[in-house]
PDB file of C-alpha atoms in Angstrom:
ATOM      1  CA  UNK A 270     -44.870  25.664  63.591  1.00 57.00           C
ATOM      2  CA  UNK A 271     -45.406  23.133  60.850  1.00 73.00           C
ATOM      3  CA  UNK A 272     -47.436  25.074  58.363  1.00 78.00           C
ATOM      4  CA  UNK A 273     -47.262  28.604  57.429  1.00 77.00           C
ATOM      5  CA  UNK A 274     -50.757  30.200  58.427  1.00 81.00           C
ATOM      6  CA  UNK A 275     -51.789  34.116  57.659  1.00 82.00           C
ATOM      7  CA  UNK A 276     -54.126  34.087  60.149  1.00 86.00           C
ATOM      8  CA  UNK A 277     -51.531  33.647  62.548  1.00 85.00           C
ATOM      9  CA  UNK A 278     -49.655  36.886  61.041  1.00 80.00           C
ATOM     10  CA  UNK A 279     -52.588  38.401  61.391  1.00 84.00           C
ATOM     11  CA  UNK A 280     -53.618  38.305  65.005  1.00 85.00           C
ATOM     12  CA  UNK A 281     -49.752  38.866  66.193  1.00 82.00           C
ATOM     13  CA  UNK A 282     -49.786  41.997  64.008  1.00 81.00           C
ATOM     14  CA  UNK A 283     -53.386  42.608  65.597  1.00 85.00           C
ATOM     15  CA  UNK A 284     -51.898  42.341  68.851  1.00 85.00           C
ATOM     16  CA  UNK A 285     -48.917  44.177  68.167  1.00 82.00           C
ATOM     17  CA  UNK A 286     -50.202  47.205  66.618  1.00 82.00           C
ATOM     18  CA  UNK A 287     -54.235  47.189  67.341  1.00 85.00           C
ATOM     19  CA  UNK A 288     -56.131  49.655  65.322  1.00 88.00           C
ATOM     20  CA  UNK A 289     -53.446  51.143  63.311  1.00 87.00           C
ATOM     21  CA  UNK A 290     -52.751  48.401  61.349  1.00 87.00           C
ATOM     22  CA  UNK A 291     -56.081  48.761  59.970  1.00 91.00           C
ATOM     23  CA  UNK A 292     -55.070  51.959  59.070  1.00 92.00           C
ATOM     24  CA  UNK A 293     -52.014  50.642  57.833  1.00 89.00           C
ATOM     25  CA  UNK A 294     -53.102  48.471  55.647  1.00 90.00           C
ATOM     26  CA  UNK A 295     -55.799  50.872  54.076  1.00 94.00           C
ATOM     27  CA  UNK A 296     -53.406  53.294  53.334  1.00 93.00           C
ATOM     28  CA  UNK A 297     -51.578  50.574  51.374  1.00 91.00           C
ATOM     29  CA  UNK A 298     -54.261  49.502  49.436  1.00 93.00           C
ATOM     30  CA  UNK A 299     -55.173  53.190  48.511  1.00 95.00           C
ATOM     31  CA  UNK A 300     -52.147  54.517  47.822  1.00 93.00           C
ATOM     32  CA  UNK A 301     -50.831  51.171  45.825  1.00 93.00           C
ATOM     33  CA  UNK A 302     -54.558  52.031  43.567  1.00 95.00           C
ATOM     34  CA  UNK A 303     -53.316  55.722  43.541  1.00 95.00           C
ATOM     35  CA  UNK A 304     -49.715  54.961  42.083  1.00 95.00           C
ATOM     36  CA  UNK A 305     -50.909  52.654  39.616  1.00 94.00           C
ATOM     37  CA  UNK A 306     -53.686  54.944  38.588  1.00 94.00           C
ATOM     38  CA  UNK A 307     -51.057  57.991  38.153  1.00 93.00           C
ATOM     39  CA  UNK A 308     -48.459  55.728  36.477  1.00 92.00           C
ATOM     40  CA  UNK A 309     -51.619  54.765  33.659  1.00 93.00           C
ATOM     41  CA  UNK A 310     -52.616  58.511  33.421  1.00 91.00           C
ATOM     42  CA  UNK A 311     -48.878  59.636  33.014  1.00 89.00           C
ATOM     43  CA  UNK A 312     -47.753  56.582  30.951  1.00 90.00           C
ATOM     44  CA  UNK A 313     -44.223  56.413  33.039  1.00 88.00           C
ATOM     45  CA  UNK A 314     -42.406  57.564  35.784  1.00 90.00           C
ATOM     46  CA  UNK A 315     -41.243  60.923  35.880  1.00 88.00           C
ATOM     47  CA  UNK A 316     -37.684  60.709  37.462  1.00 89.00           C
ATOM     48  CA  UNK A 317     -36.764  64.005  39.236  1.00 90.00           C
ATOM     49  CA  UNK A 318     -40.331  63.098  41.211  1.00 91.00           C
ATOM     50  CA  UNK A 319     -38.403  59.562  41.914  1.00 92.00           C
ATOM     51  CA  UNK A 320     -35.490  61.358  43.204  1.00 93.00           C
ATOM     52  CA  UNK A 321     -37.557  63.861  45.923  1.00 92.00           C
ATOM     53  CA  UNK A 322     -39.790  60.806  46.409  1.00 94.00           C
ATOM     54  CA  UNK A 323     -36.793  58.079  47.505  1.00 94.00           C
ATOM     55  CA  UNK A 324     -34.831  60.984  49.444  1.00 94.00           C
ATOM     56  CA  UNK A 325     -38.139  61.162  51.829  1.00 94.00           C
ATOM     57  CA  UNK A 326     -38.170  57.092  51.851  1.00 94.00           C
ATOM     58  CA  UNK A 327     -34.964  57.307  53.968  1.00 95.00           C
ATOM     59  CA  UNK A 328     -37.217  59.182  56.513  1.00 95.00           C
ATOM     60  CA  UNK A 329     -40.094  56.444  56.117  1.00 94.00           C
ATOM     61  CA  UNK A 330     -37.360  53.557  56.597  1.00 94.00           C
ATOM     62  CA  UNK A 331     -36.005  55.384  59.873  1.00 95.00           C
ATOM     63  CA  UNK A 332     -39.679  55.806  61.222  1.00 94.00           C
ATOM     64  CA  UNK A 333     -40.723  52.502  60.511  1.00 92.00           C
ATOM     65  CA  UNK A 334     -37.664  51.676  62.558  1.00 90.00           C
ATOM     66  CA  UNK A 335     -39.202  53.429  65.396  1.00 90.00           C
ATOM     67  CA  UNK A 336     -42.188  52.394  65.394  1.00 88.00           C
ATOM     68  CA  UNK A 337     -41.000  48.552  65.437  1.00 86.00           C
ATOM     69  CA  UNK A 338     -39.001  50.041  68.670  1.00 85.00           C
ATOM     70  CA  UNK A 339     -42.167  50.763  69.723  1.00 84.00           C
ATOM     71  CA  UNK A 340     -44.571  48.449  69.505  1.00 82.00           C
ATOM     72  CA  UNK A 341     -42.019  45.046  70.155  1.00 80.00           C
ATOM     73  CA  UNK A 342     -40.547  43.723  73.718  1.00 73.00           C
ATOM     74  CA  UNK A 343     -37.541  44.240  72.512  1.00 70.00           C
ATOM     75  CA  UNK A 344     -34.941  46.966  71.150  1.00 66.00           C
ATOM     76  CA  UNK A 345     -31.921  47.659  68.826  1.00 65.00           C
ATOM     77  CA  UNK A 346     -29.537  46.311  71.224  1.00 69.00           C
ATOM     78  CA  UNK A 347     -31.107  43.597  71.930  1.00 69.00           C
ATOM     79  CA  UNK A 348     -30.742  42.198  68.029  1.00 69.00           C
ATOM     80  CA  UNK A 349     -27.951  39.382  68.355  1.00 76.00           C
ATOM     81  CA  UNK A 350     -27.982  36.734  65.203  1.00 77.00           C
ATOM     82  CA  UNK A 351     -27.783  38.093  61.398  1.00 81.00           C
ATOM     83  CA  UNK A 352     -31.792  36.630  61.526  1.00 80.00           C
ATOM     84  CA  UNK A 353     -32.010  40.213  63.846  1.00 78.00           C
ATOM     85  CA  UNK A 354     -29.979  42.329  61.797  1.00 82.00           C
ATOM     86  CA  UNK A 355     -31.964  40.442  58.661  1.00 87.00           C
ATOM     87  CA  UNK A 356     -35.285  41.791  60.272  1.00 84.00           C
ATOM     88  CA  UNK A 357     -34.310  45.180  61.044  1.00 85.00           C
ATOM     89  CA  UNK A 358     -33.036  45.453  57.498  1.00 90.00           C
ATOM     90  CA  UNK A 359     -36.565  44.255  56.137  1.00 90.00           C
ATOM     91  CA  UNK A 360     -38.384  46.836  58.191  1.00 90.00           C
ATOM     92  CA  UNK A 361     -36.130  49.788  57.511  1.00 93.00           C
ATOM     93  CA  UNK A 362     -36.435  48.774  53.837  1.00 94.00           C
ATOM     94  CA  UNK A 363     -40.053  48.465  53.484  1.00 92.00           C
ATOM     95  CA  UNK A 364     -40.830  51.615  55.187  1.00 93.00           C
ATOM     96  CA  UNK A 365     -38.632  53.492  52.575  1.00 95.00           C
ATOM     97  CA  UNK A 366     -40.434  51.512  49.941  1.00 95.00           C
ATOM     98  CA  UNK A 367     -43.668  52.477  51.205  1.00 94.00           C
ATOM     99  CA  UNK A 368     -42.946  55.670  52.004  1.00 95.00           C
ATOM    100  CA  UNK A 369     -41.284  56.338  48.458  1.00 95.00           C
ATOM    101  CA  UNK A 370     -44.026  54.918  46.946  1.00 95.00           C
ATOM    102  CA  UNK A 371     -46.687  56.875  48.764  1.00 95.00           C
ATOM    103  CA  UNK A 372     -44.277  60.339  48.040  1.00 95.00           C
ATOM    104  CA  UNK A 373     -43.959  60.111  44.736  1.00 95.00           C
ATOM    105  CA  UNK A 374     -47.651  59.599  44.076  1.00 95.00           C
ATOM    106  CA  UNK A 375     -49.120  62.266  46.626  1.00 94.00           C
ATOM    107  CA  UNK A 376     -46.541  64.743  44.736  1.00 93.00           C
ATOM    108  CA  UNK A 377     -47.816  63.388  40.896  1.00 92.00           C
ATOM    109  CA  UNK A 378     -51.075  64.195  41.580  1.00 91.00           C
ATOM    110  CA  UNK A 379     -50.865  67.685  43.483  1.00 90.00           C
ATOM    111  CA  UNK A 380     -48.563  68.591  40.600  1.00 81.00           C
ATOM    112  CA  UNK A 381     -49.068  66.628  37.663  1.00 69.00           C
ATOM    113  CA  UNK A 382     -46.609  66.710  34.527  1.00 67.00           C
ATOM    114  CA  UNK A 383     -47.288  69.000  31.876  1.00 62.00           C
ATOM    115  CA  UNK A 384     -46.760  67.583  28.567  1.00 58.00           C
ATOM    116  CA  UNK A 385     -45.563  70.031  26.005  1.00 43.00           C
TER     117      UNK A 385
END
């Protein structure tokens, strides 16, 4: 592979994950629009939110661990070279991104900040 082509990342995800990574992906786009919309309403972050919101993250890494398990040939013992361990560190870290991300804004706007 000379070239590095997203429509090739596309159709492996495709075929890895079929119709949920449609949903996937919408749920990024909407919640990314939702966290940037509640971080212009609130005009910052509010940090004990933060907190709660990257304490459930470490859930979201762990079950985007699982679901990697789950949808590839191949499983934790199977991971051999630091390019492995590299991977598995990228998924369980994006998953408690995403996860924090998606936390912290479902809490802002069920219970937004009162400003006194």
């Amino acid at each position: 592979m000379k070239e590095l082509d997203p429509l090739v990342f596309l159709a492996v995800f495709q075929e890895m994950l079929g119709p949920l990574l449609w949903l996937m992906l919408l749920v990024i786009i909407a919640g990314t629009a939702a966290f940037v919309a509640l971080l212009a309403k609130e005009k910052g972050i509010n940090s004990k939110r933060l907190v709660r919101a990257e304490l459930s993250g470490l859930l979201g890494g762990v079950l985007a661990l699982v679901l990697m398990a789950k949808v590839s040939s191949s499983g934790f013992t199977d991971a051999g070279g630091p390019a492995d361990w590299f991977l598995i560190a990228l998924v369980f870290g994006l998953g408690l991104i995403g996860t924090a991300i998606l936390v912290y804004t479902v809490i802002g706007w069920r219970k937004p900040v009162v400003n006194a």
